[in-house]
CSV table of C-alpha atoms in Angstrom, one decimal:
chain,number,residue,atom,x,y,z
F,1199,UNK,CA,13.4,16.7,-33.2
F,1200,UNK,CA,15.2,13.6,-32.1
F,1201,UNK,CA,13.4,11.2,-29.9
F,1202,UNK,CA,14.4,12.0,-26.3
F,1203,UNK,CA,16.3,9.2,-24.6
F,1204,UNK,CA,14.8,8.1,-21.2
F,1205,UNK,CA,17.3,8.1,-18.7
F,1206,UNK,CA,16.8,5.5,-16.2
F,1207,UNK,CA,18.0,4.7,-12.4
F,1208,UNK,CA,21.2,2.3,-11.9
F,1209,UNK,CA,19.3,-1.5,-11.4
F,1210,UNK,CA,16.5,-0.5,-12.4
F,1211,UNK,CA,15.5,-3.7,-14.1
F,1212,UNK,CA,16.6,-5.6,-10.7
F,1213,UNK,CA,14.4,-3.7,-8.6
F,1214,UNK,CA,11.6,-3.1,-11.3
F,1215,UNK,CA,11.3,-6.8,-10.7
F,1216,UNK,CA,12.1,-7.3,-6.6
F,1217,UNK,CA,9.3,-4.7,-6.1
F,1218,UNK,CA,6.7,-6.6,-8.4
F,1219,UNK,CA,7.5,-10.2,-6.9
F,1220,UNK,CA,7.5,-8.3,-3.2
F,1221,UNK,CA,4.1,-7.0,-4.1
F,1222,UNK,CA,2.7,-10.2,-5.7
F,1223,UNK,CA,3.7,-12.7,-3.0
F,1224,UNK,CA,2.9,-10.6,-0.3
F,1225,UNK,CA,-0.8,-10.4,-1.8
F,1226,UNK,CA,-1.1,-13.6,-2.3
F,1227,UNK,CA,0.1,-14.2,2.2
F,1228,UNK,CA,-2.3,-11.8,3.0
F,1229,UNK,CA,-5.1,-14.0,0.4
F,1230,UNK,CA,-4.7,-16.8,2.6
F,1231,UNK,CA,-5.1,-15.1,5.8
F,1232,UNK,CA,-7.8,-12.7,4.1
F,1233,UNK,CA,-8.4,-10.1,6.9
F,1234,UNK,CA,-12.3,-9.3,6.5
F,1235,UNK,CA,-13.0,-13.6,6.2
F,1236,UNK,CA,-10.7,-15.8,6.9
F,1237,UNK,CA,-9.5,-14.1,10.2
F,1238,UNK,CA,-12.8,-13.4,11.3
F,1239,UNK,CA,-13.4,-16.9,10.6
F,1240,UNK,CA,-10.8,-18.5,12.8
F,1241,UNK,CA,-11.7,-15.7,15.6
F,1242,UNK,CA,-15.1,-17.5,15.4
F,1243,UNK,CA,-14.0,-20.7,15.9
F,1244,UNK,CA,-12.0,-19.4,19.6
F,1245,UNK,CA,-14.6,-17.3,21.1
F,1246,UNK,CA,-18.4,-15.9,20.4
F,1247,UNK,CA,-17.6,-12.3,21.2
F,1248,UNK,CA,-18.8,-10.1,18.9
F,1249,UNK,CA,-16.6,-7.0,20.1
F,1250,UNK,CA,-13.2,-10.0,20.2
F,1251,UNK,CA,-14.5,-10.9,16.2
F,1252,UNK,CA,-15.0,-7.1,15.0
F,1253,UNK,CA,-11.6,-6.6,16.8
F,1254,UNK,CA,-9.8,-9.1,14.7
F,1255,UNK,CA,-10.4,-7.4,11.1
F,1256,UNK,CA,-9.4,-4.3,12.7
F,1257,UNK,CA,-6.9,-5.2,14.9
F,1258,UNK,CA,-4.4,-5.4,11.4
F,1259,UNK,CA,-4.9,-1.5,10.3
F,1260,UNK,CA,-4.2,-0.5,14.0
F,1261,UNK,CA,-1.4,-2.0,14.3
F,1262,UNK,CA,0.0,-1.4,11.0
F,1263,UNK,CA,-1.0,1.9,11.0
F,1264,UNK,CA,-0.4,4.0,14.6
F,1265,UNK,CA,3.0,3.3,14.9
F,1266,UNK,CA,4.2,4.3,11.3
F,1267,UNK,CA,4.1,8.2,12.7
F,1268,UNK,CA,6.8,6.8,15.4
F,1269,UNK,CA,8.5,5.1,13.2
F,1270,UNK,CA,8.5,7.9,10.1
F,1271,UNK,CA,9.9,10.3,13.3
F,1272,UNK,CA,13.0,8.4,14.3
F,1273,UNK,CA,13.9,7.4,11.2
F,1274,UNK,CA,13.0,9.7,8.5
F,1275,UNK,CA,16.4,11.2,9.2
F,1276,UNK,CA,18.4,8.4,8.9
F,1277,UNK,CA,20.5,8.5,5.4
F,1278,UNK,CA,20.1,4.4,4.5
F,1279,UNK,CA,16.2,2.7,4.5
F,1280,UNK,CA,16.7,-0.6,3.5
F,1281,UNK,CA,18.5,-1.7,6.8
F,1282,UNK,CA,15.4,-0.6,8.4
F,1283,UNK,CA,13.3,-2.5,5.9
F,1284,UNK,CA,14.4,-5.5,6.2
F,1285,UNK,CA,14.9,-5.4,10.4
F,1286,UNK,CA,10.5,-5.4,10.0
F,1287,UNK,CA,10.7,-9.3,8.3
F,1288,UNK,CA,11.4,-11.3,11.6
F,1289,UNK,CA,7.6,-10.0,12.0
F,1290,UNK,CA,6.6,-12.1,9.3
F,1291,UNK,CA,7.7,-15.2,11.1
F,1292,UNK,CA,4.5,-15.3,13.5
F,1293,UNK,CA,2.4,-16.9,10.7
F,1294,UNK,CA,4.5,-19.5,11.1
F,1295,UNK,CA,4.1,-19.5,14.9
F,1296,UNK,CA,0.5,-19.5,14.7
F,1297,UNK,CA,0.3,-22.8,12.5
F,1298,UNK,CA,3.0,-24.3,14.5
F,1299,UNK,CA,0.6,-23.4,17.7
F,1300,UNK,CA,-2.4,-25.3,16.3
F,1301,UNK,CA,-0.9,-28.2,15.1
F,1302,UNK,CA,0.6,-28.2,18.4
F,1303,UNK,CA,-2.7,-28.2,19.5
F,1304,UNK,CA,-3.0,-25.1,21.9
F,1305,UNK,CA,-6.4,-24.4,19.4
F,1306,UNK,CA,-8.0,-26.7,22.4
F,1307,UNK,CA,-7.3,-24.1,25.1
F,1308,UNK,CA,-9.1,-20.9,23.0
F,1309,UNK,CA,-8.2,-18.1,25.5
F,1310,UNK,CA,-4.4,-19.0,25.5
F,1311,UNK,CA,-4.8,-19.1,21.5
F,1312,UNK,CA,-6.6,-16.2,21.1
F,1313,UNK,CA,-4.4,-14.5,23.4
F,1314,UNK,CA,-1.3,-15.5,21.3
F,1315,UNK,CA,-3.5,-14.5,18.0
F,1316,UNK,CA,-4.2,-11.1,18.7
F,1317,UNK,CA,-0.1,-10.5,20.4
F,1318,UNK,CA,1.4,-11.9,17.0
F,1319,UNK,CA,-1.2,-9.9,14.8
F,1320,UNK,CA,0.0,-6.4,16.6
F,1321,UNK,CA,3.8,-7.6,16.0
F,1322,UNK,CA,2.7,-8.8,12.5
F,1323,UNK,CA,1.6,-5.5,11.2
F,1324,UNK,CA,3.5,-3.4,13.4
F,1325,UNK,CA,6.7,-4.7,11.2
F,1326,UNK,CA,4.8,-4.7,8.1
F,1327,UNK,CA,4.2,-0.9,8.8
F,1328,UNK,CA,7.9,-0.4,9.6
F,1329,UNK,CA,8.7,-2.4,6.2
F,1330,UNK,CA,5.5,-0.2,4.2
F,1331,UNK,CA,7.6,3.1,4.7
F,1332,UNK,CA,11.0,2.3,4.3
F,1333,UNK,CA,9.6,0.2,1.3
F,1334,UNK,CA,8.3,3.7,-0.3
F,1335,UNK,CA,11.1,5.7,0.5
F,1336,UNK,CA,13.3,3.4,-1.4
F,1337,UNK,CA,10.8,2.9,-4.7
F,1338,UNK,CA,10.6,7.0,-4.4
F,1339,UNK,CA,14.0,6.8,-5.3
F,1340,UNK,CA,14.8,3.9,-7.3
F,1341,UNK,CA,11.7,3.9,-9.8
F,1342,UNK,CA,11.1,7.0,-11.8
F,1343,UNK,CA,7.5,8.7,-11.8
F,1344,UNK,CA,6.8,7.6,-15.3
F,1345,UNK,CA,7.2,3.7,-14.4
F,1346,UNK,CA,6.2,3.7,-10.8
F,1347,UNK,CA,2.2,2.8,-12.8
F,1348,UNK,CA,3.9,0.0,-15.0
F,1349,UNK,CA,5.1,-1.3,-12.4
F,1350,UNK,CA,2.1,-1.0,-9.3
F,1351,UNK,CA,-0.5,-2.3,-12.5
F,1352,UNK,CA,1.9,-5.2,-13.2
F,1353,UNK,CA,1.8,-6.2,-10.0
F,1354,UNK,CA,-1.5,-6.0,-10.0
F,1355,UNK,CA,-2.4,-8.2,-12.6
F,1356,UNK,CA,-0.1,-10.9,-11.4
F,1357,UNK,CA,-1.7,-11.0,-8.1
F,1358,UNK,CA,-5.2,-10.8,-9.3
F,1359,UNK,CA,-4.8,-13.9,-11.1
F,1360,UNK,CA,-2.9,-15.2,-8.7
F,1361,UNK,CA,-5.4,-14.5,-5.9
F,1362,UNK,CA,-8.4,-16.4,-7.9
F,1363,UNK,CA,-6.4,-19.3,-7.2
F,1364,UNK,CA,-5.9,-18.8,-4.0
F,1365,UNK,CA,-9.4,-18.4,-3.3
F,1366,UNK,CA,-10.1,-21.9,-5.1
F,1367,UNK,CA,-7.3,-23.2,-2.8
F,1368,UNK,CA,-8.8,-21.7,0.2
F,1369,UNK,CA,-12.0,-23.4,0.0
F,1370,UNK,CA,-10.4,-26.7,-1.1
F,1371,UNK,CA,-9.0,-26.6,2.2
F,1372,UNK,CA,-11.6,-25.3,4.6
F,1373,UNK,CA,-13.9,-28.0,3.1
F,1374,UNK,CA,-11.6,-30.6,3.8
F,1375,UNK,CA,-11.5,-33.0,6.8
F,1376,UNK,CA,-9.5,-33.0,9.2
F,1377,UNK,CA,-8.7,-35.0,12.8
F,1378,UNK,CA,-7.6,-32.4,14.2
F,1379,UNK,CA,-10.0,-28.9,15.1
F,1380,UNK,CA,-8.4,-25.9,13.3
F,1381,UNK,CA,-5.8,-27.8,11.2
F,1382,UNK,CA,-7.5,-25.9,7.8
F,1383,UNK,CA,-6.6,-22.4,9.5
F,1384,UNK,CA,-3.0,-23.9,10.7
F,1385,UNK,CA,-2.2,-24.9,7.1
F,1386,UNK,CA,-3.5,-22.0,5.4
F,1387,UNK,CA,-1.6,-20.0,8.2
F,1388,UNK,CA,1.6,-22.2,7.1
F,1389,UNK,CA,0.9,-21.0,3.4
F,1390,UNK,CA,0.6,-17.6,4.3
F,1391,UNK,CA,4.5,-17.9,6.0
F,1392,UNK,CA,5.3,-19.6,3.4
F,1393,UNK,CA,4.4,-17.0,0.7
F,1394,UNK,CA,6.1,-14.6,2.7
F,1395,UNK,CA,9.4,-16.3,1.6
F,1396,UNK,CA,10.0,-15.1,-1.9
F,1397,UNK,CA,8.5,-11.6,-0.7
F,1398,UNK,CA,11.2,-11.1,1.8
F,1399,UNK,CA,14.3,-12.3,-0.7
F,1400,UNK,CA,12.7,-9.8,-3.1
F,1401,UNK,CA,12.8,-7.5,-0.7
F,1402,UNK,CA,17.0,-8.5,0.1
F,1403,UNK,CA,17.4,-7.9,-3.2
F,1404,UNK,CA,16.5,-4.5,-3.4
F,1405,UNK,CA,19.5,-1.9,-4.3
F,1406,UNK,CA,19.2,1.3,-2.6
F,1407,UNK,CA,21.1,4.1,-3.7
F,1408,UNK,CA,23.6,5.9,-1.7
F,1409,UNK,CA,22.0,8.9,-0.1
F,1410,UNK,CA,22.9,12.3,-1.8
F,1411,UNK,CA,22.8,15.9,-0.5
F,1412,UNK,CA,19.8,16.9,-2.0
F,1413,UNK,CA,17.6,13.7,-0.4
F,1414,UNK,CA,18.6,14.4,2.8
F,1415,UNK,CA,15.8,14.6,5.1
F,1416,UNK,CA,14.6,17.9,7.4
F,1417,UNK,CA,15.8,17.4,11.2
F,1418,UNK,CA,12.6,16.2,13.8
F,1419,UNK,CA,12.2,19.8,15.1
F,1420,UNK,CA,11.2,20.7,11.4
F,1421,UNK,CA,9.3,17.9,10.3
F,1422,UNK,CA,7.1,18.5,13.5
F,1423,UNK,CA,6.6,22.2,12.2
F,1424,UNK,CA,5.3,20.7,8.7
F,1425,UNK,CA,2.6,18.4,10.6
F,1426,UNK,CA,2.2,21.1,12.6
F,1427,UNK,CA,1.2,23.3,9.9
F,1428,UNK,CA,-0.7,20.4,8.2
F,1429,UNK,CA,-3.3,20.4,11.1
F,1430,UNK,CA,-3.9,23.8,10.2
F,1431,UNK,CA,-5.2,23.5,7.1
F,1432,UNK,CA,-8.7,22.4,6.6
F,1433,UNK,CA,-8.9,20.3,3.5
F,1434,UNK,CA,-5.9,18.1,5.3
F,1435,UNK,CA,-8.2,18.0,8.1
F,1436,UNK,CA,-11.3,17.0,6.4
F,1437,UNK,CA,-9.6,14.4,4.4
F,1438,UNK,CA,-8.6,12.6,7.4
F,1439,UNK,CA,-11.9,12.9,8.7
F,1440,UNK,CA,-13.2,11.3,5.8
F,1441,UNK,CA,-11.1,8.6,5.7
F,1442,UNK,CA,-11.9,7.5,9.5
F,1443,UNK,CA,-15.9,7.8,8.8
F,1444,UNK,CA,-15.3,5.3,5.8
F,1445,UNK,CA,-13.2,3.3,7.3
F,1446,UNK,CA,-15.9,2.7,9.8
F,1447,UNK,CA,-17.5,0.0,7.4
F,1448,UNK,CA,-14.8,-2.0,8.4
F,1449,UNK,CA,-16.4,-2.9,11.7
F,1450,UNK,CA,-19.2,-4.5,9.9
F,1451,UNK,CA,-17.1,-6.7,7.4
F,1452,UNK,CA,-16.3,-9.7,10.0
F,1453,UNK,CA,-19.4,-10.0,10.3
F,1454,UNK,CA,-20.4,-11.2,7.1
F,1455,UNK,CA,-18.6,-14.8,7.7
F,1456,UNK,CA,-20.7,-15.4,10.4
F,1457,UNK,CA,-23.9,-14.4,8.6
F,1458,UNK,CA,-23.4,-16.7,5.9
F,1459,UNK,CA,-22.7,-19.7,8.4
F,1460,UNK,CA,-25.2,-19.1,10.7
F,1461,UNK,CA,-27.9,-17.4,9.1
F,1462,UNK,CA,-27.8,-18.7,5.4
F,1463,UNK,CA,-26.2,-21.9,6.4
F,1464,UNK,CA,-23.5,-21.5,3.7
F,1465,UNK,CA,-20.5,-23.9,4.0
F,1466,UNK,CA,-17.1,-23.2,5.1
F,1467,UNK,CA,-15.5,-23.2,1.4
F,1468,UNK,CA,-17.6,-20.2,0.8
F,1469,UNK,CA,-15.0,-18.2,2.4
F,1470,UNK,CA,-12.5,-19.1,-0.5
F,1471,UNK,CA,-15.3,-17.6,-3.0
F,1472,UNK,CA,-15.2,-14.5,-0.7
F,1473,UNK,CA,-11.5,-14.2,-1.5
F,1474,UNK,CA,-12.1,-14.6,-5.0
F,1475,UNK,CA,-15.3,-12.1,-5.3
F,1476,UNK,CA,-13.0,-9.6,-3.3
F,1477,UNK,CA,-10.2,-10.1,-6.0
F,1478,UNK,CA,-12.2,-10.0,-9.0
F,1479,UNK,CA,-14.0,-6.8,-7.6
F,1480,UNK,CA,-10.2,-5.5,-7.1
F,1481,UNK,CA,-9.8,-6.0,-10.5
F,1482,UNK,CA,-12.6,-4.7,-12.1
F,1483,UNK,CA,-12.1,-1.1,-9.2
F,1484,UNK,CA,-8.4,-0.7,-10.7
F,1485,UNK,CA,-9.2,-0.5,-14.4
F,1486,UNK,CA,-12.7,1.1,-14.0
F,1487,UNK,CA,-11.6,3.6,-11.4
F,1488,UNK,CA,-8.3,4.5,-13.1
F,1489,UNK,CA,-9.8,5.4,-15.9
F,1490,UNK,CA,-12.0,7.7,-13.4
F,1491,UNK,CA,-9.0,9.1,-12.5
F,1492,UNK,CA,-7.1,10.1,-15.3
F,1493,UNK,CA,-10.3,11.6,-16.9
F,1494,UNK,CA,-11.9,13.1,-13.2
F,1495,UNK,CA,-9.4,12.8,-10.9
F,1496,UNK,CA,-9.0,11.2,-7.4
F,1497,UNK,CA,-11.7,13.2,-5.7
F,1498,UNK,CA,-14.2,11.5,-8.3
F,1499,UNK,CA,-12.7,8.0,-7.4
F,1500,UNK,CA,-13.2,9.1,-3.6
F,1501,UNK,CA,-16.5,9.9,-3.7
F,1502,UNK,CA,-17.7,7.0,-5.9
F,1503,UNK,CA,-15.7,4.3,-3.6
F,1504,UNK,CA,-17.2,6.1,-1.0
F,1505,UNK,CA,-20.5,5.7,-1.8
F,1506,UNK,CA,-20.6,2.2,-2.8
């Protein structure tokens, strides 16, 4: 039998790659502002609350998270997504805000800082969440099944290497001096901004099919019967379940920065090995635990990540 012909999706190849660079630049932002030690970190440095420094890791997955049911609601109908993905970027301007705000020097008056911190890290991911689903919706439709992997373990390689770099960088720069109190975590907030850049023309550069017949999307009145009826069944139930009692090691993680300074006496540019150790052990989870998957499947991979 002849070879069959793959059939592939008009610009593919241009948003094969806007996808990838989105992906890889928006990994490497989010490297140096690492949310479970650099944030924690800076929180530090503004107040000696424990509940205000376990809120800060935390304070990202909120955020990003609780309004993506709103959002998924009122605009899961709508026939164009990209619109609405790229109204969530202005978000991504408070990085810059934030280094602009230190260097300013408003790092001397921590309540008003902190205050500003917490405001611009809700905004933050509460447009990174609006961007996450319209940003599905759109690869759903634009990259087939069978290259959706190539393309998620390509961009996962590039930013793996590209994320032990920025953990070199980030300790370079935490160990520096500095006259000014803070200006380490106003730069590295300025490179974070600054790596959102190429993420957000990649994401301009996305083509997104016109809608069809067949894609279009239930009414609100149906999709809350479908969530409805998803509450009903038990192994949705438990799943969820499971996923908020493992999340709960979360509230430990900002901890460990202050550990290691306090406790161990470890220097600042240890946080930029943290990103690194955290991107090596990224790595090392995606090949192991795929192959996991393919050979026991996801609720294998659940259970293992879950008990590590």
């Amino acid at each position: 039998m002849p070879a069959r012909i793959e059939t592939l999706p008009p610009h593919y190849r241009r948003n094969f790659a806007a996808f990838v660079v989105d992906y890889v630049f928006f990994g490497i932002a989010l490297g140096f502002m690492n949310l479970s030690s650099i944030v924690p970190a800076f929180v530090r440095q503004l107040t000696a609350s424990a509940p205000v420094i376990g809120l800060s890791s935390t304070l990202f997955a909120g955020g990003f998270q609780l309004p993506q049911s709103l959002f998924a609601h009122l605009l899961g109908d709508k026939p164009r997504k990209r619109p609405y993905m790229l109204l969530g970027t202005p978000g991504r301007l408070v990085l810059w805000v934030f280094a602009a705000a230190l260097w300013a020097g408003l790092g001397r008056r921590p309540a008003a800082m902190l205050t500003l911190f917490i405001a611009g890290m809700v905004l933050f991911a509460a447009s990174d969440g609006l961007i996450t689903i319209m940003w599905f919706d759109i690869m759903a439709r634009t990259i087939p099944p069978q290259r959706r992997g190539r393309m998620i373990g390509l961009a996962q390689i590039i930013s793996g290497i590209a994320g032990i770099g920025v953990g070199t960088l980030v300790g370079l720069i935490l160990s520096a001096p500095y006259r000014q109190p803070l200006a380490a975590y106003a730069l590295l907030f300025f490179l974070a901004g600054a790596s959102m850049v190429p993420s957000t023309v990649a994401l301009a550069l996305i083509w997104e099919p016109p809608p069809q017949a067949e894609d279009e999307v239930s009414p609100k009145g149906a999709r809350g019967g479908m969530l409805r009826a998803a509450l009903r069944d038990p192994a949705f139930v438990w799943l969820v379940v499971c996923r908020l009692l493992v999340s709960g090691v979360d509230m430990a993680t900002p901890f460990y920065v202050g550990h290691a300074q306090d406790w161990l006496h470890l220097p600042a540019r240890l946080i930029g090995g943290f990103v690194i150790a955290q991107t090596l052990g990224s790595i090392v989870s995606s090949v192991v635990l795929g192959a996991v998957s393919e050979r026991h499947g996801a609720r294998t991979v659940i259970r293992i990540t879950s008990a590590v």
